[in-house]
């Protein structure tokens, strides 16, 4: 019988016999014995962790030993050693002092005292990098923190606070929420001469009163960009009125850019008059007022982005363009589906330096992200027009853009019935050598669609085409369709093609696909087909194009096809050597054989299926073979 078992038995017998003092004595001895056994076990395990170089676990066990036995000098020394190796010198000093107080032997106390002295010397020799490093290096490092984390670092010591407040790079961009502005007065007052960009978040225009009072006293001599964001969700919001412009007056002399997001209304004329040096404005509000009466005679504007709930009336835009002769980028957008504004007649004789012209509905107009922006620094580069009636006013501008225009988007939904071939002739009158991206949303019965073959023949460098058809097909439009695909077949650099609501059962599309399928080095890499009826034999040709990297098939593509057709399509798709992304809509009812074919693909990285008929067995198989690359949507 072990000592522990014997103590337990003796304590129980004494308790049963009513000898409580003996039972209490035996129980106390038992606890001490258990504690000693635990300490011994922890010391053994800590030694094992030390051999295995697992210092985290070693420290955990050492601290437990010190907790069980507060007079264990060796545990304190072990903890001090670990902390010292981790450069946590303050913690090491703390445990060395505990070891000094608990050690009964003089030689050991002398040794501990020497360790204390060396650790204090190490601590004394520590270098405050912020205080000792060259100023420009410190500023470079601290610039990555941003104002928020820099404010936290200022609490470390007075020296850090002094260095951080004096580092201009940190405080160039300041974000402040106006209701808490009073809490940051002192700090902002100190760094205001560094601030170049200021973001103000507010709820209700009354908050600008406190900011206005502040900027009366504290100058912002280097402030160049001001962003104002309304975070209020209330429907009864007030327009940016006198409190805002009263505050704006004190910083307007240096401002070159203003961004206003949220709020029901802002006066454009008053904004441009108050800030005469503005070169860039970005306004996203419900309504913009004072287009005519409050507009200054001339401005320095080069970049204007204005988004409102409804399109701006064309008569209001005339004085705006007249007062901004140096405008290089104009973005006019609306939030609602109503007729857009055709600005082409307004800019016929204005703003000769325009490089970007973008109009339309927010979230629907085409945003171009061109990887290659080579070409002249001036000249028209991107143009996105919504509901334009005619491009005749743009003739001279397009003539000057033959070596600069890179992207073109035209959306024609409601105003194209009365247009003629002559209205779109400027789009094909010149060879656009740099145009690589074309996006067209049009009714197939409009003259613009009928002119599309001529346009494509004028864009030999075209790489990406997005063609969305809106409306019903007439017999005339159907005859033009093959001409469109014939023109596409002659494009040598086309690698992205997106077609929506465009019947693909004609001879023209089949010849286009056959050409790419037969080429030794085909260029077509990305193909998106949406709401297009397509014969199964043409689909076979699509999955025979060896260069295809992504294939997206949406909605009712096939009509009625047999399961054997689906199996054959899956087999051909799996053999594509470059296919990485495949999207299959619910119209493709995958069979077990089709699943196995797709899963056997050696190049496929991601499969997205919107197929509710996919069985759990098939889904499990695909997930097992393709891993995380399978996404299932219902």
XYZ file of N, CA and C in Angstrom, residues 65-281:
651
model
N 4.238 25.157 -10.662
C 5.057 24.725 -9.515
C 5.158 25.855 -8.491
N 5.407 27.077 -8.994
C 5.506 28.229 -8.089
C 4.187 28.502 -7.384
N 3.093 28.163 -8.042
C 1.778 28.366 -7.424
C 1.527 27.335 -6.322
N 1.937 26.080 -6.571
C 1.768 25.024 -5.557
C 2.742 25.201 -4.390
N 3.960 25.626 -4.710
C 5.004 25.739 -3.684
C 5.633 27.127 -3.787
N 5.174 28.049 -2.927
C 5.618 29.445 -3.017
C 7.051 29.633 -2.519
N 7.665 28.583 -1.959
C 9.047 28.667 -1.485
C 10.012 27.879 -2.370
N 9.576 27.548 -3.571
C 10.380 26.743 -4.485
C 11.319 27.660 -5.265
N 12.546 27.799 -4.764
C 13.516 28.699 -5.392
C 13.865 28.269 -6.803
N 13.999 26.975 -7.019
C 14.374 26.483 -8.354
C 13.318 26.842 -9.405
N 12.035 26.825 -9.015
C 10.972 27.198 -9.955
C 11.093 28.662 -10.347
N 11.375 29.541 -9.357
C 11.535 30.957 -9.658
C 12.735 31.189 -10.576
N 13.811 30.465 -10.342
C 14.996 30.617 -11.186
C 14.746 30.133 -12.601
N 13.998 29.029 -12.718
C 13.679 28.514 -14.053
C 12.812 29.524 -14.813
N 11.794 30.080 -14.137
C 10.919 31.068 -14.789
C 11.720 32.300 -15.210
N 12.650 32.745 -14.320
C 13.476 33.909 -14.654
C 14.343 33.631 -15.878
N 14.878 32.409 -15.979
C 15.699 32.052 -17.138
C 14.895 32.108 -18.439
N 13.687 31.541 -18.393
C 12.859 31.510 -19.612
C 12.497 32.921 -20.047
N 12.070 33.742 -19.084
C 11.702 35.120 -19.426
C 12.905 35.891 -19.954
N 14.080 35.627 -19.390
C 15.286 36.318 -19.849
C 15.622 35.933 -21.282
N 15.439 34.649 -21.629
C 15.691 34.205 -22.999
C 14.693 34.817 -23.982
N 13.499 35.122 -23.489
C 12.468 35.737 -24.335
C 12.569 37.261 -24.341
N 13.622 37.805 -23.713
C 13.845 39.247 -23.631
C 12.747 39.960 -22.852
N 12.033 39.240 -22.004
C 11.066 39.852 -21.097
C 11.768 40.105 -19.767
N 12.604 41.146 -19.760
C 13.516 41.365 -18.650
C 12.804 41.815 -17.383
N 11.730 42.554 -17.497
C 11.005 42.984 -16.295
C 10.408 41.780 -15.558
N 9.841 40.811 -16.299
C 9.315 39.598 -15.682
C 10.450 38.768 -15.078
N 11.587 38.720 -15.775
C 12.738 37.977 -15.243
C 13.210 38.582 -13.919
N 13.272 39.909 -13.830
C 13.664 40.573 -12.580
C 12.707 40.240 -11.446
N 11.433 40.208 -11.756
C 10.420 39.916 -10.732
C 10.647 38.531 -10.125
N 10.899 37.519 -10.951
C 11.084 36.155 -10.424
C 12.462 35.979 -9.786
N 13.455 36.716 -10.220
C 14.751 36.672 -9.535
C 14.643 37.236 -8.118
N 13.861 38.271 -7.949
C 13.666 38.828 -6.602
C 12.944 37.820 -5.706
N 11.960 37.110 -6.250
C 11.257 36.097 -5.462
C 12.212 34.966 -5.068
N 13.080 34.571 -6.011
C 14.049 33.513 -5.702
C 15.026 33.976 -4.622
N 15.409 35.257 -4.657
C 16.334 35.799 -3.658
C 15.727 35.749 -2.256
N 14.446 36.014 -2.134
C 13.783 36.027 -0.826
C 13.514 34.626 -0.282
N 13.423 33.632 -1.163
C 13.067 32.279 -0.714
C 14.274 31.374 -0.537
N 15.448 31.773 -1.048
C 16.624 30.889 -0.981
C 17.225 30.890 0.435
N 17.436 29.710 1.052
C 17.996 29.642 2.411
C 19.530 29.639 2.427
N 20.156 29.380 1.283
C 21.604 29.229 1.254
C 22.262 30.513 0.761
N 23.384 30.865 1.431
C 24.067 32.109 1.117
C 24.683 32.072 -0.272
N 25.303 30.933 -0.646
C 25.925 30.842 -1.956
C 24.916 31.038 -3.080
N 23.750 30.466 -2.892
C 22.706 30.595 -3.927
C 22.220 32.035 -3.995
N 22.112 32.701 -2.817
C 21.655 34.091 -2.825
C 22.679 34.985 -3.541
N 23.972 34.696 -3.339
C 25.011 35.466 -4.042
C 24.881 35.271 -5.551
N 24.633 34.034 -5.952
C 24.472 33.756 -7.386
C 23.255 34.499 -7.955
N 22.147 34.497 -7.198
C 20.929 35.185 -7.660
C 21.176 36.688 -7.739
N 21.925 37.215 -6.762
C 22.209 38.644 -6.771
C 23.016 39.031 -8.007
N 23.963 38.201 -8.396
C 24.741 38.457 -9.607
C 23.850 38.446 -10.856
N 22.890 37.486 -10.881
C 21.949 37.439 -12.012
C 21.088 38.699 -12.058
N 20.677 39.170 -10.879
C 19.884 40.397 -10.818
C 20.678 41.578 -11.378
N 21.919 41.672 -10.995
C 22.759 42.777 -11.451
C 22.935 42.747 -12.968
N 23.200 41.564 -13.524
C 23.381 41.447 -14.969
C 22.101 41.775 -15.736
N 20.968 41.329 -15.199
C 19.691 41.601 -15.873
C 19.381 43.089 -15.861
N 19.649 43.750 -14.720
C 19.432 45.198 -14.653
C 20.342 45.928 -15.636
N 21.568 45.440 -15.801
C 22.494 46.060 -16.749
C 22.003 45.875 -18.183
N 21.483 44.688 -18.472
C 20.907 44.463 -19.803
C 19.743 45.411 -20.051
N 18.927 45.592 -19.020
C 17.773 46.471 -19.154
C 18.223 47.922 -19.354
N 19.298 48.282 -18.661
C 19.786 49.657 -18.776
C 20.361 49.925 -20.167
N 20.982 48.894 -20.743
C 21.599 49.051 -22.052
C 20.596 48.966 -23.193
N 19.350 48.669 -22.897
C 18.330 48.620 -23.948
C 18.203 49.982 -24.638
N 18.064 49.965 -25.967
C 17.998 51.195 -26.748
C 16.544 51.476 -27.123
N 16.102 52.685 -26.855
C 14.790 53.136 -27.320
C 14.938 53.518 -28.789
N 14.471 52.627 -29.662
C 14.685 52.823 -31.090
C 14.049 54.133 -31.571
N 12.847 54.433 -31.076
C 12.152 55.636 -31.510
C 12.970 56.881 -31.158
N 13.614 56.836 -29.983
C 14.377 58.000 -29.536
C 15.758 58.069 -30.183
N 16.323 56.894 -30.541
C 17.714 56.868 -30.993
C 17.877 56.832 -32.510
N 16.886 56.292 -33.233
C 17.030 56.126 -34.684
C 16.952 57.476 -35.400
N 17.513 57.567 -36.615
C 17.386 58.804 -37.407
C 15.916 59.167 -37.622
N 15.674 60.456 -37.633
C 14.288 60.952 -37.651
C 13.526 60.482 -38.886
N 14.177 60.520 -40.062
C 13.465 60.132 -41.284
C 13.101 58.659 -41.294
N 13.958 57.804 -40.701
C 13.653 56.366 -40.618
C 12.477 56.133 -39.673
N 12.485 56.837 -38.540
C 11.387 56.705 -37.585
C 10.075 57.118 -38.230
N 10.082 58.225 -38.957
C 8.855 58.696 -39.614
C 8.375 57.697 -40.658
N 9.326 57.100 -41.379
C 8.952 56.106 -42.391
C 8.257 54.911 -41.755
N 8.779 54.455 -40.613
C 8.177 53.307 -39.923
C 6.811 53.675 -39.349
N 6.754 54.820 -38.678
C 5.505 55.221 -38.024
C 4.409 55.559 -39.029
N 4.787 55.897 -40.253
C 3.778 56.263 -41.254
C 2.855 55.106 -41.582
N 3.311 53.866 -41.327
C 2.476 52.693 -41.610
C 1.429 52.450 -40.527
N 1.530 53.172 -39.413
C 0.571 52.964 -38.325
C -0.770 53.621 -38.616
N -0.725 54.825 -39.167
C -1.946 55.594 -39.318
C -2.244 56.357 -38.042
N -3.111 57.382 -38.111
C -3.381 58.237 -36.953
C -3.939 57.490 -35.739
N -4.787 56.477 -35.978
C -5.432 55.790 -34.848
C -4.406 55.072 -33.975
N -3.572 54.218 -34.588
C -2.600 53.457 -33.808
C -1.457 54.350 -33.330
N -1.165 55.408 -34.081
C -0.153 56.348 -33.613
C -0.614 57.036 -32.333
N -1.913 57.315 -32.229
C -2.448 57.929 -31.011
C -2.270 57.006 -29.812
N -2.407 55.704 -30.025
C -2.208 54.738 -28.937
C -0.733 54.712 -28.524
N 0.168 54.747 -29.507
C 1.598 54.700 -29.207
C 2.064 55.937 -28.445
N 1.344 57.032 -28.575
C 1.750 58.251 -27.874
C 1.668 58.102 -26.357
N 0.924 57.119 -25.871
C 0.781 56.919 -24.435
C 1.957 56.160 -23.819
N 2.913 55.707 -24.641
C 4.044 54.940 -24.105
C 4.902 55.800 -23.189
N 5.310 56.963 -23.668
C 6.130 57.864 -22.857
C 6.102 59.243 -23.502
N 6.658 60.227 -22.785
C 6.656 61.601 -23.285
C 7.506 61.730 -24.550
N 8.617 60.998 -24.603
C 9.485 61.064 -25.776
C 8.777 60.544 -27.020
N 8.085 59.428 -26.891
C 7.332 58.887 -28.014
C 6.254 59.878 -28.466
N 5.571 60.447 -27.510
C 4.515 61.408 -27.851
C 5.092 62.589 -28.635
N 6.242 63.061 -28.205
C 6.877 64.194 -28.863
C 7.278 63.848 -30.296
N 7.880 62.661 -30.463
C 8.324 62.247 -31.798
C 7.129 62.023 -32.725
N 6.101 61.332 -32.224
C 4.944 60.993 -33.068
C 4.183 62.247 -33.475
N 3.977 63.168 -32.546
C 3.268 64.396 -32.889
C 4.055 65.243 -33.877
N 5.370 65.098 -33.875
C 6.190 65.874 -34.790
C 6.439 65.214 -36.119
N 5.883 64.012 -36.343
C 6.090 63.275 -37.599
C 4.977 63.648 -38.584
N 5.265 64.415 -39.624
C 4.199 64.916 -40.499
C 3.491 63.834 -41.310
N 4.215 62.744 -41.668
C 3.621 61.729 -42.548
C 2.422 61.052 -41.885
N 2.472 60.871 -40.563
C 1.388 60.183 -39.860
C 0.087 60.960 -39.962
N 0.200 62.270 -39.889
C -1.004 63.105 -39.735
C -1.462 63.727 -41.037
N -0.947 63.230 -42.160
C -1.400 63.779 -43.436
C -2.848 63.398 -43.720
N -3.269 62.201 -43.283
C -4.651 61.745 -43.475
C -5.290 61.518 -42.117
N -6.265 62.343 -41.758
C -6.911 62.261 -40.449
C -8.384 61.971 -40.642
N -8.875 60.981 -39.896
C -10.284 60.582 -39.915
C -10.893 60.966 -38.573
N -11.967 61.752 -38.603
C -12.569 62.192 -37.350
C -14.080 62.142 -37.442
N -14.696 61.709 -36.358
C -16.154 61.664 -36.246
C -16.571 62.898 -35.451
N -17.301 63.803 -36.080
C -17.542 65.126 -35.507
C -18.160 65.107 -34.112
N -19.121 64.221 -33.761
C -19.659 64.248 -32.396
C -18.590 64.063 -31.323
N -17.451 63.414 -31.662
C -16.380 63.224 -30.684
C -15.231 64.208 -30.921
N -15.482 65.234 -31.731
C -14.422 66.168 -32.091
C -13.846 66.843 -30.852
N -14.694 67.216 -29.895
C -14.215 67.930 -28.707
C -13.199 67.120 -27.926
N -13.328 65.778 -27.970
C -12.404 64.932 -27.235
C -11.011 64.929 -27.871
N -10.889 65.367 -29.128
C -9.609 65.296 -29.834
C -9.073 66.693 -30.153
N -9.656 67.732 -29.530
C -9.226 69.093 -29.812
C -7.721 69.268 -29.664
N -7.195 68.863 -28.502
C -5.790 69.123 -28.211
C -4.867 68.448 -29.215
N -5.158 67.176 -29.538
C -4.292 66.464 -30.462
C -4.371 67.072 -31.861
N -5.597 67.324 -32.352
C -5.759 67.883 -33.690
C -5.156 69.279 -33.763
N -5.268 70.042 -32.682
C -4.674 71.368 -32.647
C -3.154 71.277 -32.848
N -2.544 70.234 -32.269
C -1.089 70.074 -32.349
C -0.636 69.667 -33.744
N -1.422 68.834 -34.427
C -0.974 68.280 -35.720
C -1.668 68.933 -36.908
N -2.492 69.948 -36.692
C -3.278 70.530 -37.786
C -2.402 71.039 -38.921
N -1.184 71.509 -38.622
C -0.305 72.026 -39.670
C 0.280 70.920 -40.535
N 0.086 69.639 -40.144
C 0.537 68.508 -40.960
C -0.565 67.965 -41.863
N -1.823 68.207 -41.544
C -2.948 67.528 -42.183
C -3.100 67.972 -43.634
N -3.099 66.989 -44.535
C -3.353 67.237 -45.958
C -4.726 66.728 -46.389
N -5.172 65.634 -45.761
C -6.475 65.054 -46.104
C -7.261 64.837 -44.819
N -8.489 65.346 -44.790
C -9.321 65.266 -43.588
C -10.657 64.627 -43.942
N -11.008 63.552 -43.234
C -12.298 62.891 -43.405
C -13.167 63.206 -42.199
N -14.340 63.801 -42.448
C -15.275 64.163 -41.387
C -16.532 63.326 -41.524
N -16.823 62.554 -40.505
C -18.073 61.792 -40.462
C -19.026 62.526 -39.527
N -20.278 62.658 -39.941
C -21.216 63.419 -39.121
C -22.607 62.790 -39.181
N -23.415 63.186 -38.236
C -24.831 62.809 -38.207
C -25.647 64.060 -37.966
N -26.208 64.592 -39.019
C -26.954 65.840 -38.897
C -26.028 67.030 -39.066
N -26.478 68.037 -39.810
C -25.616 69.166 -40.143
C -25.316 70.057 -38.948
N -26.056 69.944 -37.844
C -25.779 70.780 -36.672
C -24.406 70.475 -36.081
N -23.870 69.290 -36.379
C -22.539 68.944 -35.871
C -21.442 69.830 -36.461
N -21.727 70.465 -37.610
C -20.708 71.304 -38.224
C -20.452 72.581 -37.437
N -21.373 72.930 -36.554
C -21.176 74.137 -35.766
C -19.922 74.039 -34.914
N -19.721 72.882 -34.250
C -18.544 72.714 -33.403
C -17.265 72.727 -34.235
N -17.303 72.126 -35.422
C -16.121 72.144 -36.283
C -15.834 73.546 -36.791
N -16.881 74.291 -37.121
C -16.709 75.661 -37.583
C -16.043 76.522 -36.520
N -16.463 76.375 -35.273
C -15.839 77.137 -34.190
C -14.372 76.755 -34.029
N -14.061 75.482 -34.266
C -12.690 75.014 -34.097
C -11.759 75.579 -35.170
N -12.199 75.534 -36.438
C -11.318 75.977 -37.524
C -11.160 77.489 -37.544
N -12.005 78.198 -36.815
C -11.783 79.638 -36.668
C -10.494 79.909 -35.901
N -10.182 79.023 -34.944
C -9.030 79.224 -34.076
C -7.791 78.464 -34.556
N -7.993 77.293 -35.123
C -6.868 76.427 -35.491
C -6.763 76.359 -37.012
N -5.668 76.802 -37.566
C -5.525 76.774 -39.030
C -5.121 75.388 -39.543
N -5.495 75.109 -40.784
C -5.058 73.907 -41.505
C -4.335 74.390 -42.767
N -3.103 74.874 -42.631
C -2.441 75.543 -43.758
C -2.102 74.626 -44.928
N -2.043 73.279 -44.702
C -1.659 72.354 -45.770
C -2.826 71.486 -46.228
N -4.028 71.742 -45.743
C -5.181 70.902 -46.091
C -5.501 71.034 -47.579
N -5.473 69.896 -48.271
C -5.723 69.882 -49.713
C -6.991 69.118 -50.091
N -7.370 68.135 -49.270
C -8.522 67.297 -49.637
C -9.436 67.140 -48.427
N -10.703 67.393 -48.622
C -11.705 67.278 -47.559
C -12.790 66.301 -48.003
N -13.023 65.284 -47.172
C -14.092 64.313 -47.436
C -15.129 64.413 -46.331
N -16.373 64.568 -46.719
C -17.479 64.720 -45.773
C -18.444 63.572 -46.002
N -18.731 62.813 -44.948
C -19.573 61.623 -45.073
C -20.699 61.674 -44.049
N -21.936 61.596 -44.534
C -23.112 61.597 -43.668
C -23.435 60.159 -43.284
N -23.288 59.825 -41.997
C -23.570 58.466 -41.524
C -24.965 58.348 -40.934
N -25.786 59.383 -41.077
C -27.137 59.346 -40.536
C -28.044 58.523 -41.433
N -28.915 57.736 -40.812
C -29.878 56.912 -41.557
C -31.264 57.544 -41.583
N -31.394 58.729 -41.014
C -32.693 59.383 -40.917
C -33.138 59.880 -42.288
N -34.441 59.803 -42.545
C -34.998 60.294 -43.808
C -35.188 61.811 -43.779
N -35.181 62.398 -42.581
C -35.415 63.835 -42.433
C -34.087 64.590 -42.325
N -33.131 64.247 -43.147
C -31.830 64.898 -43.096
C -31.907 66.271 -43.751
N -31.129 67.197 -43.242
C -31.090 68.542 -43.782
C -29.950 68.657 -44.786
N -30.101 69.519 -45.804
C -29.009 69.692 -46.766
C -27.806 70.365 -46.118
N -26.650 70.217 -46.778
C -25.436 70.875 -46.285
C -25.583 72.374 -46.503
N -25.932 73.101 -45.430
C -26.219 74.520 -45.545
C -25.164 75.393 -44.919
N -25.626 76.439 -44.235
C -24.726 77.452 -43.700
C -23.674 76.916 -42.737
N -24.015 76.000 -41.780
C -22.950 75.513 -40.874
C -21.778 74.890 -41.621
N -22.075 74.142 -42.688
C -21.014 73.500 -43.458
C -20.174 74.536 -44.203
N -20.832 75.470 -44.923
C -20.080 76.445 -45.705
C -19.375 77.464 -44.822
N -19.922 77.707 -43.612
C -19.223 78.591 -42.675
C -17.903 77.971 -42.245
N -17.911 76.646 -42.022
C -16.670 75.959 -41.673
C -15.756 75.844 -42.883
N -16.342 75.590 -44.061
C -15.558 75.411 -45.279
C -14.791 76.679 -45.647
N -15.342 77.837 -45.298
C -14.732 79.107 -45.652
C -13.312 79.237 -45.095
N -13.057 78.665 -43.918
C -11.774 78.844 -43.249
C -10.670 77.943 -43.826
N -11.036 76.916 -44.563
C -10.034 76.002 -45.140
C -10.059 76.009 -46.654
N -10.913 76.855 -47.256
C -11.135 76.803 -48.701
C -9.943 77.276 -49.504
N -9.090 78.099 -48.921
C -8.012 78.718 -49.699
C -6.982 77.708 -50.197
N -6.858 76.560 -49.530
C -5.862 75.557 -49.940
C -6.491 74.299 -50.528
N -7.796 74.154 -50.452
C -8.449 72.917 -50.905
C -8.368 72.771 -52.425
N -7.935 71.592 -52.859
C -7.952 71.257 -54.276
C -8.907 70.104 -54.583
N -9.400 69.422 -53.544
C -10.324 68.308 -53.756
C -11.353 68.222 -52.655
N -12.613 67.934 -53.019
C -13.711 67.778 -52.061
C -14.514 66.548 -52.453
N -14.831 65.730 -51.457
C -15.664 64.546 -51.661
C -16.814 64.595 -50.665
N -18.047 64.550 -51.149
C -19.242 64.628 -50.295
C -20.095 63.407 -50.579
N -20.252 62.544 -49.570
C -21.055 61.331 -49.707
C -22.193 61.378 -48.698
N -23.418 61.168 -49.172
C -24.567 61.185 -48.288
C -25.143 62.586 -48.173
N -26.346 62.645 -47.610
C -27.008 63.934 -47.494
C -28.010 64.120 -48.610
N -29.048 64.896 -48.358
C -30.095 65.059 -49.370
C -29.741 66.037 -50.481
N -28.937 67.080 -50.177
C -28.695 68.087 -51.201
C -27.438 68.883 -50.871
N -26.765 69.355 -51.920
C -25.619 70.244 -51.765
C -25.650 71.254 -52.899
N -25.227 72.470 -52.600
C -25.197 73.537 -53.597
C -23.865 73.484 -54.336
N -23.895 73.083 -55.604
C -22.673 72.977 -56.393
C -22.072 74.350 -56.660
N -22.930 75.316 -56.998
C -22.438 76.654 -57.270
C -21.750 77.275 -56.072
N -22.329 77.100 -54.894
C -21.731 77.665 -53.686
C -20.434 76.955 -53.340
N -20.381 75.654 -53.580
C -19.162 74.894 -53.312
C -18.010 75.386 -54.185
N -18.260 75.566 -55.492
C -17.207 76.006 -56.404
C -16.821 77.455 -56.165
N -17.776 78.266 -55.721
C -17.471 79.668 -55.428
C -16.662 79.803 -54.151
N -17.005 78.990 -53.139
C -16.298 79.060 -51.860
C -14.879 78.541 -51.976
N -14.675 77.522 -52.814
C -13.345 76.902 -52.954
C -12.839 77.127 -54.380
N -12.222 78.263 -54.644
C -11.849 78.604 -56.032
C -10.715 77.766 -56.600
N -9.950 77.033 -55.749
C -8.806 76.260 -56.233
C -9.131 74.791 -56.456
N -10.396 74.423 -56.375
C -10.764 73.021 -56.542
C -10.416 72.524 -57.939
N -9.754 71.378 -57.972
C -9.492 70.690 -59.236
C -10.266 69.382 -59.339
N -10.792 68.884 -58.200
C -11.499 67.602 -58.206
C -12.692 67.669 -57.257
N -13.842 67.192 -57.721
C -15.025 67.074 -56.867
C -15.627 65.692 -57.056
